CSV table of C-alpha atoms in Angstrom, one decimal:
chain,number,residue,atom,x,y,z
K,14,UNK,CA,12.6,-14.8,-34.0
K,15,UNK,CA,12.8,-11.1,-34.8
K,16,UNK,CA,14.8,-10.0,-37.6
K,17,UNK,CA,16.5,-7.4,-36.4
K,18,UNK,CA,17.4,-8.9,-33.6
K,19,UNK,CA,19.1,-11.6,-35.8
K,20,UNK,CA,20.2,-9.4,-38.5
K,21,UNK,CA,23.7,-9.5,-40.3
K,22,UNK,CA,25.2,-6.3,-41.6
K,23,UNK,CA,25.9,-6.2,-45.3
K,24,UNK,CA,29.5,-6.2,-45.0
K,25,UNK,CA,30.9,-8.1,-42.8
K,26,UNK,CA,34.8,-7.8,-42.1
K,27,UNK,CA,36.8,-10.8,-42.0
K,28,UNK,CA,40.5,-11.7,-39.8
K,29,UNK,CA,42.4,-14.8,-41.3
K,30,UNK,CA,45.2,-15.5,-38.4
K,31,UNK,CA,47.9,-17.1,-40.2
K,32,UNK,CA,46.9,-16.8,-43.7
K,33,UNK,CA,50.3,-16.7,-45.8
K,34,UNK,CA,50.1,-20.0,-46.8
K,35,UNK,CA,47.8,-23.0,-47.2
K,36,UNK,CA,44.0,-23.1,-45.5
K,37,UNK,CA,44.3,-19.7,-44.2
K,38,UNK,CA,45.7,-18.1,-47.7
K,39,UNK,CA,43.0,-20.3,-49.3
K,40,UNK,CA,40.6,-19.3,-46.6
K,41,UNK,CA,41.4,-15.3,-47.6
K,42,UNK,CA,40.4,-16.3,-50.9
K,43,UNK,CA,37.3,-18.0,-50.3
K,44,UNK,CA,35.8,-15.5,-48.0
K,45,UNK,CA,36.6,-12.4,-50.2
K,46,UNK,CA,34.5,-14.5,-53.4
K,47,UNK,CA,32.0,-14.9,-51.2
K,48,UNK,CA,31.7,-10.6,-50.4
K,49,UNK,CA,33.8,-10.7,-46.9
K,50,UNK,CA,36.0,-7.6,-46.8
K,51,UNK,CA,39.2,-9.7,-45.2
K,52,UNK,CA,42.5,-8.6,-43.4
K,53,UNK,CA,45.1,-11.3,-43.4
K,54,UNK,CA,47.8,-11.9,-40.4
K,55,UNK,CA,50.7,-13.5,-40.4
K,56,UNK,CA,54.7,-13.1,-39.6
K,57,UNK,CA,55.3,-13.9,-43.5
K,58,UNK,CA,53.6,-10.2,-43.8
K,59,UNK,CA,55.0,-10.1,-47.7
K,60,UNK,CA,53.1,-13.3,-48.6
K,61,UNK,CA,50.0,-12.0,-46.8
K,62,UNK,CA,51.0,-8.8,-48.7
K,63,UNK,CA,50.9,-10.7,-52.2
K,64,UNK,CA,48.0,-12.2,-51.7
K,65,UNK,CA,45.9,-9.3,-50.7
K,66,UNK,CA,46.9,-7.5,-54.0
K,67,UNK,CA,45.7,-10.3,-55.7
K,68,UNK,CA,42.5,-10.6,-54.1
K,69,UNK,CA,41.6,-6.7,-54.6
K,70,UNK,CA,43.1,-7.2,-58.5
K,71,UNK,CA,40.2,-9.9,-58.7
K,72,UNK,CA,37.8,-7.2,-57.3
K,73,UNK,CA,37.6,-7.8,-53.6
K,74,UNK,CA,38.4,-5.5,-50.8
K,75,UNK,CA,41.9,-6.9,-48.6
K,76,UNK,CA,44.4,-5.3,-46.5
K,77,UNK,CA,47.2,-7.3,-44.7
K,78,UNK,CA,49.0,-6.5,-41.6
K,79,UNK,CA,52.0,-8.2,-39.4
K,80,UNK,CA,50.7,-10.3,-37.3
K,81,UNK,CA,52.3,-13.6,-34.4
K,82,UNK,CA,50.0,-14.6,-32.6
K,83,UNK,CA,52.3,-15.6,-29.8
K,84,UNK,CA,53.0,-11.8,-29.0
K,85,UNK,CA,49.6,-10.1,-27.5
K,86,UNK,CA,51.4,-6.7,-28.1
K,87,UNK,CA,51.0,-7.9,-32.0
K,88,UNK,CA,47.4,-9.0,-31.9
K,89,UNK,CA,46.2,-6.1,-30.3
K,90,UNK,CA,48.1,-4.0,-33.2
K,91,UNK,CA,47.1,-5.9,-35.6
K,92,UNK,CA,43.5,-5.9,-34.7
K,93,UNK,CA,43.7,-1.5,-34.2
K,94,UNK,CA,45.0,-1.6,-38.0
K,95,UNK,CA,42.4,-3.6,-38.9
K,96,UNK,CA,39.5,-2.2,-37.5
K,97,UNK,CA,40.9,1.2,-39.0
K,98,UNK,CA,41.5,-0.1,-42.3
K,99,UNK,CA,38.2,-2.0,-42.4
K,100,UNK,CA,35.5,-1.3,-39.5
K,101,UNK,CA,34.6,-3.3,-37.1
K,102,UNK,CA,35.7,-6.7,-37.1
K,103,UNK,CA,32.6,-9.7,-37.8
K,104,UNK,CA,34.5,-12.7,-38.1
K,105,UNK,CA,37.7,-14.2,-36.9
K,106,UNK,CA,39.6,-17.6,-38.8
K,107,UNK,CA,42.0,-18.7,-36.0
K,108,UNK,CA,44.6,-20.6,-38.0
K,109,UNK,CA,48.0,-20.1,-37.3
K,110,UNK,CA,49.7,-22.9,-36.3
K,111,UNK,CA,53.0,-24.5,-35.6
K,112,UNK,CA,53.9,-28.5,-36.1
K,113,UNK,CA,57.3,-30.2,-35.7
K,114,UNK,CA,58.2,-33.7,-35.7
K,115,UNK,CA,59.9,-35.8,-32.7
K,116,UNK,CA,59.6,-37.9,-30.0
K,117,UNK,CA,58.0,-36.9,-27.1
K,118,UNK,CA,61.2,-37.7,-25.1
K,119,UNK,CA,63.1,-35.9,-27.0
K,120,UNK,CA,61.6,-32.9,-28.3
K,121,UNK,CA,62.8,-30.3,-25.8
K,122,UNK,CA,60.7,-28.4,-23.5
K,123,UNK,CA,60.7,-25.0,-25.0
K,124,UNK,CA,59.7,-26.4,-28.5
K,125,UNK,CA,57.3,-28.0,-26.8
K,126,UNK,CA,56.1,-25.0,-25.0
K,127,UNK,CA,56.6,-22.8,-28.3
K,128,UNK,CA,54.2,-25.3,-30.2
K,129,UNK,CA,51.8,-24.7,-27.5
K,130,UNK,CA,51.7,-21.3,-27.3
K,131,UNK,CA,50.9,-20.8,-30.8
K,132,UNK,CA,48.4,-23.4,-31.3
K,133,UNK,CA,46.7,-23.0,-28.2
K,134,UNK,CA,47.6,-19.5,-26.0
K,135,UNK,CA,47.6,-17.3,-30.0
K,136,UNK,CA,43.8,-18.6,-30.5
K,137,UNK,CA,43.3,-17.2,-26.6
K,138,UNK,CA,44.7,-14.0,-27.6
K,139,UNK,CA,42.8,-13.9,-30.4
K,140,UNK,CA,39.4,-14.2,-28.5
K,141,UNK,CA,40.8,-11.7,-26.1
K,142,UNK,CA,41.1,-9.6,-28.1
K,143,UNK,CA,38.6,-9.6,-30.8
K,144,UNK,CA,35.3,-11.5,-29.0
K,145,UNK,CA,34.3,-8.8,-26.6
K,146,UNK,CA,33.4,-6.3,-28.9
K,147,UNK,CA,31.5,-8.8,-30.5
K,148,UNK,CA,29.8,-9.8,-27.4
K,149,UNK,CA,28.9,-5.7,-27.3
K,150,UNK,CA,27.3,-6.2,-30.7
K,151,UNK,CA,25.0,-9.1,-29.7
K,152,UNK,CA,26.6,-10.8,-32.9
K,153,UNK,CA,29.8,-13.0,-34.3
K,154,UNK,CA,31.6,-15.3,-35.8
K,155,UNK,CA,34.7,-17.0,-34.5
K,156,UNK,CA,36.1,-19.9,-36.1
K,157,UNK,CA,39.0,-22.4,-34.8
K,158,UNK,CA,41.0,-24.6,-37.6
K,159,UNK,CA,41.4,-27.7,-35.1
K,160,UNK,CA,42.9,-31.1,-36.3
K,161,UNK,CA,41.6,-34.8,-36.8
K,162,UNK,CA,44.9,-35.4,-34.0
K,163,UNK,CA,42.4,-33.7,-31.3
K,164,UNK,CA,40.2,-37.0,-31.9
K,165,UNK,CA,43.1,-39.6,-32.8
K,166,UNK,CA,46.4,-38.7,-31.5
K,167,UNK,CA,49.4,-39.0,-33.4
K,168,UNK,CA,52.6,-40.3,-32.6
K,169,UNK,CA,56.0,-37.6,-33.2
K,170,UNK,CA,53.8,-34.9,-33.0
K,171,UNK,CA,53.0,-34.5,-29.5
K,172,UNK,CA,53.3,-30.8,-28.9
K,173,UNK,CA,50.9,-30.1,-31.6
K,174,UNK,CA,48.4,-33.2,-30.6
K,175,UNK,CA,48.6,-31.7,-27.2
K,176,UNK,CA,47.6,-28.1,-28.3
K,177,UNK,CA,44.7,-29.2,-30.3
K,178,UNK,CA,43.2,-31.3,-28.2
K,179,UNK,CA,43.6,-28.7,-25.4
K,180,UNK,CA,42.1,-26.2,-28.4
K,181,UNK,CA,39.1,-28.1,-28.9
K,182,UNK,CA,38.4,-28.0,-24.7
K,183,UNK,CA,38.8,-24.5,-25.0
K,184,UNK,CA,35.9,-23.3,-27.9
K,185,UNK,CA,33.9,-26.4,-25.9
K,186,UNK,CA,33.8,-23.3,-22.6
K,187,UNK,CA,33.5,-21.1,-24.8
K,188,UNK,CA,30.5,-21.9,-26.6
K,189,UNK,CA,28.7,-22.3,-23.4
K,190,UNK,CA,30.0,-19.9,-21.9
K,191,UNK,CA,28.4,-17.0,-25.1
K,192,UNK,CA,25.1,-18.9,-25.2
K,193,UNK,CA,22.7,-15.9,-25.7
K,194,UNK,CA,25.2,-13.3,-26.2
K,195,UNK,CA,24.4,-14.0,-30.3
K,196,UNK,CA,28.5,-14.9,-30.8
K,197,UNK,CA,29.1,-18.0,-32.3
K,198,UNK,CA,32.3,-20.1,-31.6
K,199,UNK,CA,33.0,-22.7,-34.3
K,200,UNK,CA,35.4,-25.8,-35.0
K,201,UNK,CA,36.5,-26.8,-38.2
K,202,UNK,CA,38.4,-29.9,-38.0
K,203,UNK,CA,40.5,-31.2,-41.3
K,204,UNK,CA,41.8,-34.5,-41.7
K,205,UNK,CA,44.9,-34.9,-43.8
K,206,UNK,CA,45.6,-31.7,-45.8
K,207,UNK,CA,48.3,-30.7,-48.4
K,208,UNK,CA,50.2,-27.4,-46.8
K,209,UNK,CA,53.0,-25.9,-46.5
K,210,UNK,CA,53.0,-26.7,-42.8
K,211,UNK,CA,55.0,-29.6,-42.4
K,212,UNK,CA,57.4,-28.1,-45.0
K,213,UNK,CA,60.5,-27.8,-43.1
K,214,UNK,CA,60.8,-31.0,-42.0
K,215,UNK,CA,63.4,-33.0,-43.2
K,216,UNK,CA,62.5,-35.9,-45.9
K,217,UNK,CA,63.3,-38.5,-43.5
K,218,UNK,CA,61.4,-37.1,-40.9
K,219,UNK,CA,58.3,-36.9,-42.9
K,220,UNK,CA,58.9,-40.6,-43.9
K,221,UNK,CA,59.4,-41.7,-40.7
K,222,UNK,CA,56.1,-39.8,-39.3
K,223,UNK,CA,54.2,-41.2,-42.2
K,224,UNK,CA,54.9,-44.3,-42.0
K,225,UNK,CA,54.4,-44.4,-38.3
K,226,UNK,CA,50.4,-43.5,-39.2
K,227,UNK,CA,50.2,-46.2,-41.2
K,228,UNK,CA,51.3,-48.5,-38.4
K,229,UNK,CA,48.7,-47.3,-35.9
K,230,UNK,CA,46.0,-47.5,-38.8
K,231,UNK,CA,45.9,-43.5,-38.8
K,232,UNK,CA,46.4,-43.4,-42.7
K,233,UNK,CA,44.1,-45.7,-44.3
K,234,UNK,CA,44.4,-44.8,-47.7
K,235,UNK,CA,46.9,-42.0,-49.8
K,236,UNK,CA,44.3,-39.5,-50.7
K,237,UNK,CA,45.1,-35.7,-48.8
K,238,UNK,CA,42.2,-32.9,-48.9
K,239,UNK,CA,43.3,-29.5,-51.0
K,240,UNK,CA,43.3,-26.4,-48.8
K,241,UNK,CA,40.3,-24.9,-50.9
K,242,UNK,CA,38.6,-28.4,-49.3
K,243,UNK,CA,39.0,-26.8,-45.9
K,244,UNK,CA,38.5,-22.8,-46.7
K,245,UNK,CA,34.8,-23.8,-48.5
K,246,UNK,CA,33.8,-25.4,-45.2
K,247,UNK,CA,34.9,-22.6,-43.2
K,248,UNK,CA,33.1,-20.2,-45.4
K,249,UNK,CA,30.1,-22.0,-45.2
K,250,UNK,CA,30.0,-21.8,-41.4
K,251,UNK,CA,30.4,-18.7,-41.0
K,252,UNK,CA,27.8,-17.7,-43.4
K,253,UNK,CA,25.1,-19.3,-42.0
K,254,UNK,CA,22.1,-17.7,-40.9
K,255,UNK,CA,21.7,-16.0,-37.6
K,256,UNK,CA,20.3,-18.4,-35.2
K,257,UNK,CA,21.9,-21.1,-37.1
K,258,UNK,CA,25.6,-22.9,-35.5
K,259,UNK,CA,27.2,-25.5,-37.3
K,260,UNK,CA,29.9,-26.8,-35.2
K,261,UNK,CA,32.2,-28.8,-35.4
K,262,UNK,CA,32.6,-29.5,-38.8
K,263,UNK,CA,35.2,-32.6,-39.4
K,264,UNK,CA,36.7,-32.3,-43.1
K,265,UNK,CA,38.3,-35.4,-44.8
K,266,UNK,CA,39.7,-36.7,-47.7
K,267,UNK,CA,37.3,-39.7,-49.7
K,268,UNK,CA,39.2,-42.7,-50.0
K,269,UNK,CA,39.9,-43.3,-54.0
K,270,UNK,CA,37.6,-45.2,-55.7
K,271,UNK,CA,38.1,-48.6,-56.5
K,272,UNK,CA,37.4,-50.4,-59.7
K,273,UNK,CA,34.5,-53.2,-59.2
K,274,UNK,CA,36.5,-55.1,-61.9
């Protein structure tokens, strides 16, 4: 293959959608280690805000900007601020996300709908908005934070089961449909994951939820992954070499290890 045909810039500008918290906050902070000048987005802009300052007080290069995915007015200002602040834009971490617990019967259709706008209609927005120049430039990363529920569907969750299965249908299109454009559309898919998402719910909920995977056999063992678990694998895929797609990527947490005695 010719190298300069398959070349990567030196500095390669990074998006994290929906990185106040978690695997996108984590994410910020794995990418910037690795050299990725990164511009975080969220509606928590002061946490995004916090986090930058950290990141640039550990020597990296961050800016952070307002961003909700669920407004396309937002996601194209966000992504005008950050192409100011930080050139044009290499790689995209679509991460926001929104869960709630309920029954499917009961849940309400504009939660529903809510859930599925961010989790499904924001990531659209996102490649809207960001991909074509990319397409221009012959070259790419974007990466989708998926689920383990878009391969085993979970019950009280249905909105957000829904919206990452429909997700997962959507970078499938997409990946065909950038073949030979040099753009690469990734999955990463975690299992179980400590976050703040989730967070809100009330503790009876959560029980409830819970114990509803173990009774379908969803939750074979205790262990949850670490967000850093998550952010190393997406880092890792969107290094790779030109030429080189790694997708999907399915992240889970190793059962504990039991005593032979």
């Amino acid at each position: 293959m010719s190298r300069g045909r398959y070349a990567q810039p030196e500095r390669r500008p990074a998006v994290v959608a929906g990185a106040s918290s978690g695997i996108g906050a984590e994410t910020a902070r794995a990418l910037a280690a690795a050299g990725f000048p990164v511009a975080l987005g969220a509606r928590r802009t002061d946490r995004c805000e916090e986090l930058a300052a950290a990141i640039r007080a550990e020597g990296g290069e961050a800016v952070a900007h307002p961003l909700d995915v669920s407004s396309e007015e937002s996601v194209a200002d966000f992504a005008a601020k950050v192409t100011a602040d930080l050139g044009d834009v290499e790689v995209v971490i679509s991460n926001a996300g929104l869960v709630g617990p309920g029954r499917l019967l009961e849940v309400g259709t504009e939660r529903f709908a809510r859930e599925l706008d961010v989790n499904l209609v924001g990531p659209y927005r996102l490649v809207r908005t960001f991909v074509p120049p990319m397409v221009e430039r012959r070259r790419g990363d974007v990466l989708f934070v998926s689920s383990d529920v878009a391969l085993r569907a979970r019950p009280f969750m249905s909105a957000y089961t829904a919206g990452k299965s429909g997700l997962e249908g959507l970078v499938e299109s997409l990946q065909m449909e950038l073949e030979g454009t040099g753009v690469r559309a990734s999955v990463v898919r975690p299992g179980p994951t400590w976050s703040e998402m989730g967070g809100d719910w009330e503790a009876e909920q959560a029980a409830f939820v819970l114990e509803q995977w173990v009774r379908f056999g969803l939750a074979r063992h205790p262990h949850f992954l670490k967000a850093r678990a998550i952010a190393d694998a997406i880092t890792t895929v969107v290094s790779a070499p030109r030429g080189v797609h790694i997708s999907p990527v399915d992240v889970n947490p190793e059962a504990p290890v039991e005593d032979p005695s």
